[in-house]
Amino acid sequence: MPIWADLVSYKESGMRITPPLDLSQIASVTYNRISWDADVPESTSLIIETSLDGGVTWQEAVNGREIPGINYGDNLSGVSLLVRQRFATSISNVTPVLENLTVMIESTVYYRNNTPAIGELVMNFVSKYKREGIWYGPLMDLRSMVISKSSAVFTRSVPAETEAIFSVGRGKSADHIDQWQDITTSGGSFEGDWYVRPRVILRSADGLATPHAISFTLMAESDSEGKRGIWFSPTIDVSMTADKGSGNISLECEFNDGVVVVWSRSSPDGVVWTRWEAAEVAGALVHEPNDYIQLAIVLTGTAEVESLTISFDGRPSAVLLTSEFSPGGQYNFATLLDYMVIVNGIDPPRKFDGGQFQKEASAATLTTDLPGDNNDLVFTAKAKGKRGNEIMIKYVDPGEPEHKLEVKTVGNEITIILATDEDGNIITKAEEIIEAIEKDMDASYFVKVENAPGNDGSGVVTAMDETYLSGGVDSEFVEGNPPNGKYVIAHKNRLWMVRGSRLYFSELLDLEEWPVLNFIDISPNDGDEITGLLTYGDYLIITKAHSLWMLTGDGFETFAVRRIHSERGAYAPRSLITVNDFVCFVSDDGIYFTDFTQAVLISERLRSFWRTLNARRISQAASWFYDHKLYVAVPSGNSLKNDVVIVYDVLRQAFVGIYKGWNVSCWTSFKEGGRIYSYYGHSDKTMVTQIASGYSDNGNPYLMRWRSKEFDFKTPEIYKRFNVMLFQISPAAIDAEIIVKFYVDGSYIGETAVSVPQGIGNMIHNIRVLASKAGVVGGHRLALEVVQEVLNNPVGIQLISIEYVAHGIKPTVFR
């Protein structure tokens, strides 16, 4: 139950100087006094001082006594009097008050209009207050709670002609506390927000009396369910977006019994921010458009946010292409002639081109609507599907007498030139158009025509502008009786599908023509099935679980198949991928590269790890090649999905990591702005993630750690002295630092920091590291560990050389 309480505080000290009082009229002082009335509470003080030399020197005055420095008989010609009041308090809510101050000087002679006279000079200073003053208290942070009860308690002293107004402001940050609620009754409740702040306004009608705000206490509490959590994103640069006002956020949440609310704000420079604005329910961000944004996710109860996606210039969305597939199949895709073809080995192949599809194709139609009776016709496309929507019908008035009825067909355009009489009047009846279309081979190839409902064809038609058929919708199924393929690929302008050991192919540039003899059997009697297809230049690579084949040729007459490997093949169709000049695939015992001469097991050093994988699910392995690295997703021992990714660096010919928690079912790329981005589909949720997007943990540095094996240099019994380590390092964009740790004979000895200057291009830094700087002298075995705290600035370690001395020999081991 947070409670904020504070007295309305005064400054510890203050000072006021009256305007100068001209005493030049006084020729001879006979009497002078300075006096005042004041309220000086305990623990406060009030000192009155005077100056006769323009404030250079000050003397303290005594109430009711002479003015310091002015004596009987003084001539004050050219003298001005300054009076200074000094206030002080040691209690923040109590202050002294000077109510009035009087200066009296009598003279036997003073000058009035340059004439000597007898009289007195009296000056009375009355202490006045400002007509209005405002005090703001500190912020009260309520971000962690949902307020169920609040109160604002105050005490005040309000003389006549004055007022004290107590208010509570609320907002999302200190810069935007701008919703103020007046508390008219002490103990009244106030509305809360992320922050609240007290305010007191003091007003005096005549400035002679002042109100006092003695105390102001705010109390806020929540019940057991009133906890709130707020996550703030790092600053996000959106300056490259085309429309900075198009921001949208989508969340994957578990609401449970709580609520999730999204807020956003923006900034032109990342320093000065606009106010926080709540996002719309549909996800639109409504903050003021600027180059930088920040998000705040507010959660109450037991709500959880699993992931969030921010998008600009278009909201990411998923379109249902087709549904009602039979369970149990794995989907494979290929594109040809602007169609994407989907197969799963169980259902008939389906297609998609971005348009409308349905289970059964429907034909496009056109029903005319001409003036008159019995003259309307229905034109129907002979071929079903959306291509019928491209057929155009046009009735033309020839504009000359005695013209005969003609039908002209050019492409998909059918033009009917109507017959006329001797006066040039149209005389063609609807029934005559039906007959003319049926007799014309070209027109009748595209359409059939009949009387429209309620028409008998006896009416004379009129001219009609070009009008297209409409309503034609394709079937989502690939026509032409293709096989229910398990795998599909586009190669040599044909579509290829697989069932068992048979490879089917379509006609050239036609994915819906599948002649019955268009197939090739791939060793059908070896008891093995085709497990994958891959285009490699002009060749089609065909894999089985225990063999690999290559298809050559350009057509039906020249197609030929030869076996490349007879004992090694791919177990996982999604693992089949091109890596530079090699073909990579996953077999039952590891990852292989082949140059079509020999297949090499590159994962030999991971054999013990490979044996821990789920062998029954190894067919799910999926591979990807990006930025000189091969990524292979595999299922761990008890997992039914891919949940581990093995990374192989092709340049260094070494495995550089095994990433656990990467749940990858498939990989793909997307080209935007001249760059290629790599993504993977999750194997455990409907989500896509970009890889290699940076080196940070949600904007914070992450710890990179690599440790070598223990080197005994093939002489474990000999004591060695360790001297110099030579590191060949690819520098980062800015200066970086790595930590090198030393382990001797299995024990940690020490470490040393190594500075790596920035570099560009293919620069390599050769950096010498002395083992003695880490307290290392010698031993039998040595291991190194390299640590870097990385924030989008990683270095690359290309090579480490270890120099040691044993019995006078100075060998160098390269790793």
PDB file of N, CA and C in Angstrom, residues 441-490:
ATOM      1  N   MET A 441     -16.328 -22.086 -85.972  1.00  0.00           N
ATOM      2  CA  MET A 441     -15.482 -23.010 -85.211  1.00  0.00           C
ATOM      3  C   MET A 441     -14.683 -22.290 -84.116  1.00  0.00           C
ATOM      4  N   ASP A 442     -14.209 -21.088 -84.426  1.00  0.00           N
ATOM      5  CA  ASP A 442     -13.387 -20.377 -83.435  1.00  0.00           C
ATOM      6  C   ASP A 442     -14.228 -19.917 -82.249  1.00  0.00           C
ATOM      7  N   ALA A 443     -15.360 -19.300 -82.543  1.00  0.00           N
ATOM      8  CA  ALA A 443     -16.200 -18.791 -81.459  1.00  0.00           C
ATOM      9  C   ALA A 443     -16.770 -19.927 -80.624  1.00  0.00           C
ATOM     10  N   SER A 444     -17.207 -21.005 -81.299  1.00  0.00           N
ATOM     11  CA  SER A 444     -17.810 -22.115 -80.561  1.00  0.00           C
ATOM     12  C   SER A 444     -16.773 -22.884 -79.731  1.00  0.00           C
ATOM     13  N   TYR A 445     -15.481 -22.682 -80.022  1.00  0.00           N
ATOM     14  CA  TYR A 445     -14.443 -23.292 -79.193  1.00  0.00           C
ATOM     15  C   TYR A 445     -14.425 -22.653 -77.808  1.00  0.00           C
ATOM     16  N   PHE A 446     -14.730 -21.364 -77.756  1.00  0.00           N
ATOM     17  CA  PHE A 446     -14.652 -20.633 -76.489  1.00  0.00           C
ATOM     18  C   PHE A 446     -15.957 -20.646 -75.707  1.00  0.00           C
ATOM     19  N   VAL A 447     -17.088 -20.504 -76.408  1.00  0.00           N
ATOM     20  CA  VAL A 447     -18.351 -20.325 -75.687  1.00  0.00           C
ATOM     21  C   VAL A 447     -19.462 -21.157 -76.300  1.00  0.00           C
ATOM     22  N   LYS A 448     -20.456 -21.414 -75.476  1.00  0.00           N
ATOM     23  CA  LYS A 448     -21.744 -21.882 -75.958  1.00  0.00           C
ATOM     24  C   LYS A 448     -22.764 -20.810 -75.601  1.00  0.00           C
ATOM     25  N   VAL A 449     -23.842 -20.718 -76.388  1.00  0.00           N
ATOM     26  CA  VAL A 449     -24.795 -19.631 -76.192  1.00  0.00           C
ATOM     27  C   VAL A 449     -26.205 -20.188 -76.273  1.00  0.00           C
ATOM     28  N   GLU A 450     -27.107 -19.634 -75.453  1.00  0.00           N
ATOM     29  CA  GLU A 450     -28.503 -20.052 -75.437  1.00  0.00           C
ATOM     30  C   GLU A 450     -29.360 -18.873 -74.996  1.00  0.00           C
ATOM     31  N   ASN A 451     -30.671 -19.031 -75.193  1.00  0.00           N
ATOM     32  CA  ASN A 451     -31.582 -17.956 -74.793  1.00  0.00           C
ATOM     33  C   ASN A 451     -31.534 -17.750 -73.281  1.00  0.00           C
ATOM     34  N   ALA A 452     -31.599 -16.501 -72.884  1.00  0.00           N
ATOM     35  CA  ALA A 452     -31.687 -16.184 -71.471  1.00  0.00           C
ATOM     36  C   ALA A 452     -33.045 -16.611 -70.946  1.00  0.00           C
ATOM     37  N   PRO A 453     -33.168 -16.930 -69.669  1.00  0.00           N
ATOM     38  CA  PRO A 453     -34.462 -17.321 -69.107  1.00  0.00           C
ATOM     39  C   PRO A 453     -35.537 -16.276 -69.427  1.00  0.00           C
ATOM     40  N   GLY A 454     -36.707 -16.753 -69.876  1.00  0.00           N
ATOM     41  CA  GLY A 454     -37.803 -15.845 -70.219  1.00  0.00           C
ATOM     42  C   GLY A 454     -37.718 -15.278 -71.616  1.00  0.00           C
ATOM     43  N   ASN A 455     -36.720 -15.704 -72.393  1.00  0.00           N
ATOM     44  CA  ASN A 455     -36.567 -15.222 -73.766  1.00  0.00           C
ATOM     45  C   ASN A 455     -36.692 -16.401 -74.726  1.00  0.00           C
ATOM     46  N   ASP A 456     -37.293 -16.131 -75.931  1.00  0.00           N
ATOM     47  CA  ASP A 456     -37.413 -17.196 -76.933  1.00  0.00           C
ATOM     48  C   ASP A 456     -36.551 -16.943 -78.154  1.00  0.00           C
ATOM     49  N   GLY A 457     -35.793 -15.835 -78.164  1.00  0.00           N
ATOM     50  CA  GLY A 457     -34.862 -15.557 -79.252  1.00  0.00           C
ATOM     51  C   GLY A 457     -35.460 -14.863 -80.443  1.00  0.00           C
ATOM     52  N   SER A 458     -36.734 -14.525 -80.370  1.00  0.00           N
ATOM     53  CA  SER A 458     -37.392 -13.925 -81.539  1.00  0.00           C
ATOM     54  C   SER A 458     -37.193 -12.419 -81.620  1.00  0.00           C
ATOM     55  N   GLY A 459     -36.658 -11.795 -80.585  1.00  0.00           N
ATOM     56  CA  GLY A 459     -36.495 -10.346 -80.574  1.00  0.00           C
ATOM     57  C   GLY A 459     -35.236  -9.900 -81.285  1.00  0.00           C
ATOM     58  N   VAL A 460     -35.286  -8.681 -81.844  1.00  0.00           N
ATOM     59  CA  VAL A 460     -34.142  -8.096 -82.537  1.00  0.00           C
ATOM     60  C   VAL A 460     -33.208  -7.478 -81.493  1.00  0.00           C
ATOM     61  N   VAL A 461     -31.915  -7.753 -81.669  1.00  0.00           N
ATOM     62  CA  VAL A 461     -30.931  -7.250 -80.706  1.00  0.00           C
ATOM     63  C   VAL A 461     -30.513  -5.838 -81.064  1.00  0.00           C
ATOM     64  N   THR A 462     -29.725  -5.222 -80.215  1.00  0.00           N
ATOM     65  CA  THR A 462     -29.150  -3.904 -80.465  1.00  0.00           C
ATOM     66  C   THR A 462     -27.631  -4.004 -80.319  1.00  0.00           C
ATOM     67  N   ALA A 463     -26.948  -2.964 -80.691  1.00  0.00           N
ATOM     68  CA  ALA A 463     -25.488  -2.932 -80.507  1.00  0.00           C
ATOM     69  C   ALA A 463     -25.166  -3.022 -79.015  1.00  0.00           C
ATOM     70  N   MET A 464     -24.025  -3.634 -78.721  1.00  0.00           N
ATOM     71  CA  MET A 464     -23.593  -3.787 -77.318  1.00  0.00           C
ATOM     72  C   MET A 464     -22.083  -3.585 -77.260  1.00  0.00           C
ATOM     73  N   ASP A 465     -21.659  -2.708 -76.351  1.00  0.00           N
ATOM     74  CA  ASP A 465     -20.225  -2.485 -76.181  1.00  0.00           C
ATOM     75  C   ASP A 465     -19.544  -3.761 -75.711  1.00  0.00           C
ATOM     76  N   GLU A 466     -18.230  -3.780 -75.848  1.00  0.00           N
ATOM     77  CA  GLU A 466     -17.483  -4.977 -75.432  1.00  0.00           C
ATOM     78  C   GLU A 466     -17.741  -5.263 -73.958  1.00  0.00           C
ATOM     79  N   THR A 467     -18.115  -6.517 -73.699  1.00  0.00           N
ATOM     80  CA  THR A 467     -18.468  -6.944 -72.355  1.00  0.00           C
ATOM     81  C   THR A 467     -17.814  -8.298 -72.103  1.00  0.00           C
ATOM     82  N   TYR A 468     -17.184  -8.423 -70.921  1.00  0.00           N
ATOM     83  CA  TYR A 468     -16.464  -9.655 -70.602  1.00  0.00           C
ATOM     84  C   TYR A 468     -17.339 -10.602 -69.803  1.00  0.00           C
ATOM     85  N   LEU A 469     -17.121 -11.890 -70.025  1.00  0.00           N
ATOM     86  CA  LEU A 469     -17.733 -12.892 -69.169  1.00  0.00           C
ATOM     87  C   LEU A 469     -17.163 -12.748 -67.760  1.00  0.00           C
ATOM     88  N   SER A 470     -17.869 -13.202 -66.786  1.00  0.00           N
ATOM     89  CA  SER A 470     -17.402 -13.085 -65.403  1.00  0.00           C
ATOM     90  C   SER A 470     -17.887 -14.280 -64.596  1.00  0.00           C
ATOM     91  N   GLY A 471     -17.331 -14.424 -63.394  1.00  0.00           N
ATOM     92  CA  GLY A 471     -17.767 -15.480 -62.490  1.00  0.00           C
ATOM     93  C   GLY A 471     -17.019 -16.782 -62.624  1.00  0.00           C
ATOM     94  N   GLY A 472     -16.028 -16.841 -63.511  1.00  0.00           N
ATOM     95  CA  GLY A 472     -15.244 -18.056 -63.637  1.00  0.00           C
ATOM     96  C   GLY A 472     -14.269 -18.204 -62.485  1.00  0.00           C
ATOM     97  N   VAL A 473     -14.298 -19.343 -61.823  1.00  0.00           N
ATOM     98  CA  VAL A 473     -13.426 -19.598 -60.687  1.00  0.00           C
ATOM     99  C   VAL A 473     -12.725 -20.934 -60.905  1.00  0.00           C
ATOM    100  N   ASP A 474     -11.407 -20.944 -60.658  1.00  0.00           N
ATOM    101  CA  ASP A 474     -10.627 -22.175 -60.822  1.00  0.00           C
ATOM    102  C   ASP A 474     -10.905 -23.154 -59.695  1.00  0.00           C
ATOM    103  N   SER A 475     -10.648 -24.394 -59.986  1.00  0.00           N
ATOM    104  CA  SER A 475     -10.596 -25.402 -58.928  1.00  0.00           C
ATOM    105  C   SER A 475      -9.239 -25.308 -58.248  1.00  0.00           C
ATOM    106  N   GLU A 476      -9.208 -25.562 -56.951  1.00  0.00           N
ATOM    107  CA  GLU A 476      -7.925 -25.558 -56.256  1.00  0.00           C
ATOM    108  C   GLU A 476      -7.116 -26.804 -56.560  1.00  0.00           C
ATOM    109  N   PHE A 477      -7.726 -27.805 -57.198  1.00  0.00           N
ATOM    110  CA  PHE A 477      -7.021 -29.027 -57.545  1.00  0.00           C
ATOM    111  C   PHE A 477      -6.343 -28.877 -58.902  1.00  0.00           C
ATOM    112  N   VAL A 478      -5.118 -29.421 -59.005  1.00  0.00           N
ATOM    113  CA  VAL A 478      -4.413 -29.431 -60.284  1.00  0.00           C
ATOM    114  C   VAL A 478      -5.153 -30.375 -61.225  1.00  0.00           C
ATOM    115  N   GLU A 479      -5.521 -29.866 -62.377  1.00  0.00           N
ATOM    116  CA  GLU A 479      -6.257 -30.686 -63.347  1.00  0.00           C
ATOM    117  C   GLU A 479      -5.295 -31.589 -64.119  1.00  0.00           C
ATOM    118  N   GLY A 480      -5.845 -32.467 -64.962  1.00  0.00           N
ATOM    119  CA  GLY A 480      -5.030 -33.313 -65.827  1.00  0.00           C
ATOM    120  C   GLY A 480      -4.673 -34.651 -65.233  1.00  0.00           C
ATOM    121  N   ASN A 481      -5.290 -35.014 -64.099  1.00  0.00           N
ATOM    122  CA  ASN A 481      -5.072 -36.308 -63.473  1.00  0.00           C
ATOM    123  C   ASN A 481      -3.608 -36.537 -63.076  1.00  0.00           C
ATOM    124  N   PRO A 482      -3.010 -35.597 -62.313  1.00  0.00           N
ATOM    125  CA  PRO A 482      -1.638 -35.821 -61.844  1.00  0.00           C
ATOM    126  C   PRO A 482      -1.640 -36.836 -60.702  1.00  0.00           C
ATOM    127  N   PRO A 483      -0.490 -37.384 -60.354  1.00  0.00           N
ATOM    128  CA  PRO A 483      -0.429 -38.316 -59.222  1.00  0.00           C
ATOM    129  C   PRO A 483      -0.596 -37.558 -57.898  1.00  0.00           C
ATOM    130  N   ASN A 484      -0.974 -38.272 -56.872  1.00  0.00           N
ATOM    131  CA  ASN A 484      -0.995 -37.697 -55.525  1.00  0.00           C
ATOM    132  C   ASN A 484       0.437 -37.710 -54.991  1.00  0.00           C
ATOM    133  N   GLY A 485       1.224 -36.755 -55.506  1.00  0.00           N
ATOM    134  CA  GLY A 485       2.655 -36.764 -55.272  1.00  0.00           C
ATOM    135  C   GLY A 485       3.027 -36.512 -53.822  1.00  0.00           C
ATOM    136  N   LYS A 486       4.153 -37.135 -53.406  1.00  0.00           N
ATOM    137  CA  LYS A 486       4.684 -36.912 -52.070  1.00  0.00           C
ATOM    138  C   LYS A 486       5.671 -35.752 -52.067  1.00  0.00           C
ATOM    139  N   TYR A 487       6.425 -35.632 -53.184  1.00  0.00           N
ATOM    140  CA  TYR A 487       7.352 -34.528 -53.360  1.00  0.00           C
ATOM    141  C   TYR A 487       7.084 -33.895 -54.721  1.00  0.00           C
ATOM    142  N   VAL A 488       7.404 -32.590 -54.829  1.00  0.00           N
ATOM    143  CA  VAL A 488       7.150 -31.877 -56.071  1.00  0.00           C
ATOM    144  C   VAL A 488       8.274 -30.876 -56.287  1.00  0.00           C
ATOM    145  N   ILE A 489       8.650 -30.648 -57.556  1.00  0.00           N
ATOM    146  CA  ILE A 489       9.688 -29.682 -57.889  1.00  0.00           C
ATOM    147  C   ILE A 489       9.475 -29.229 -59.333  1.00  0.00           C
ATOM    148  N   ALA A 490       9.890 -27.998 -59.645  1.00  0.00           N
ATOM    149  CA  ALA A 490       9.871 -27.486 -61.016  1.00  0.00           C
ATOM    150  C   ALA A 490      11.275 -27.628 -61.589  1.00  0.00           C
TER     151      ALA A 490
END
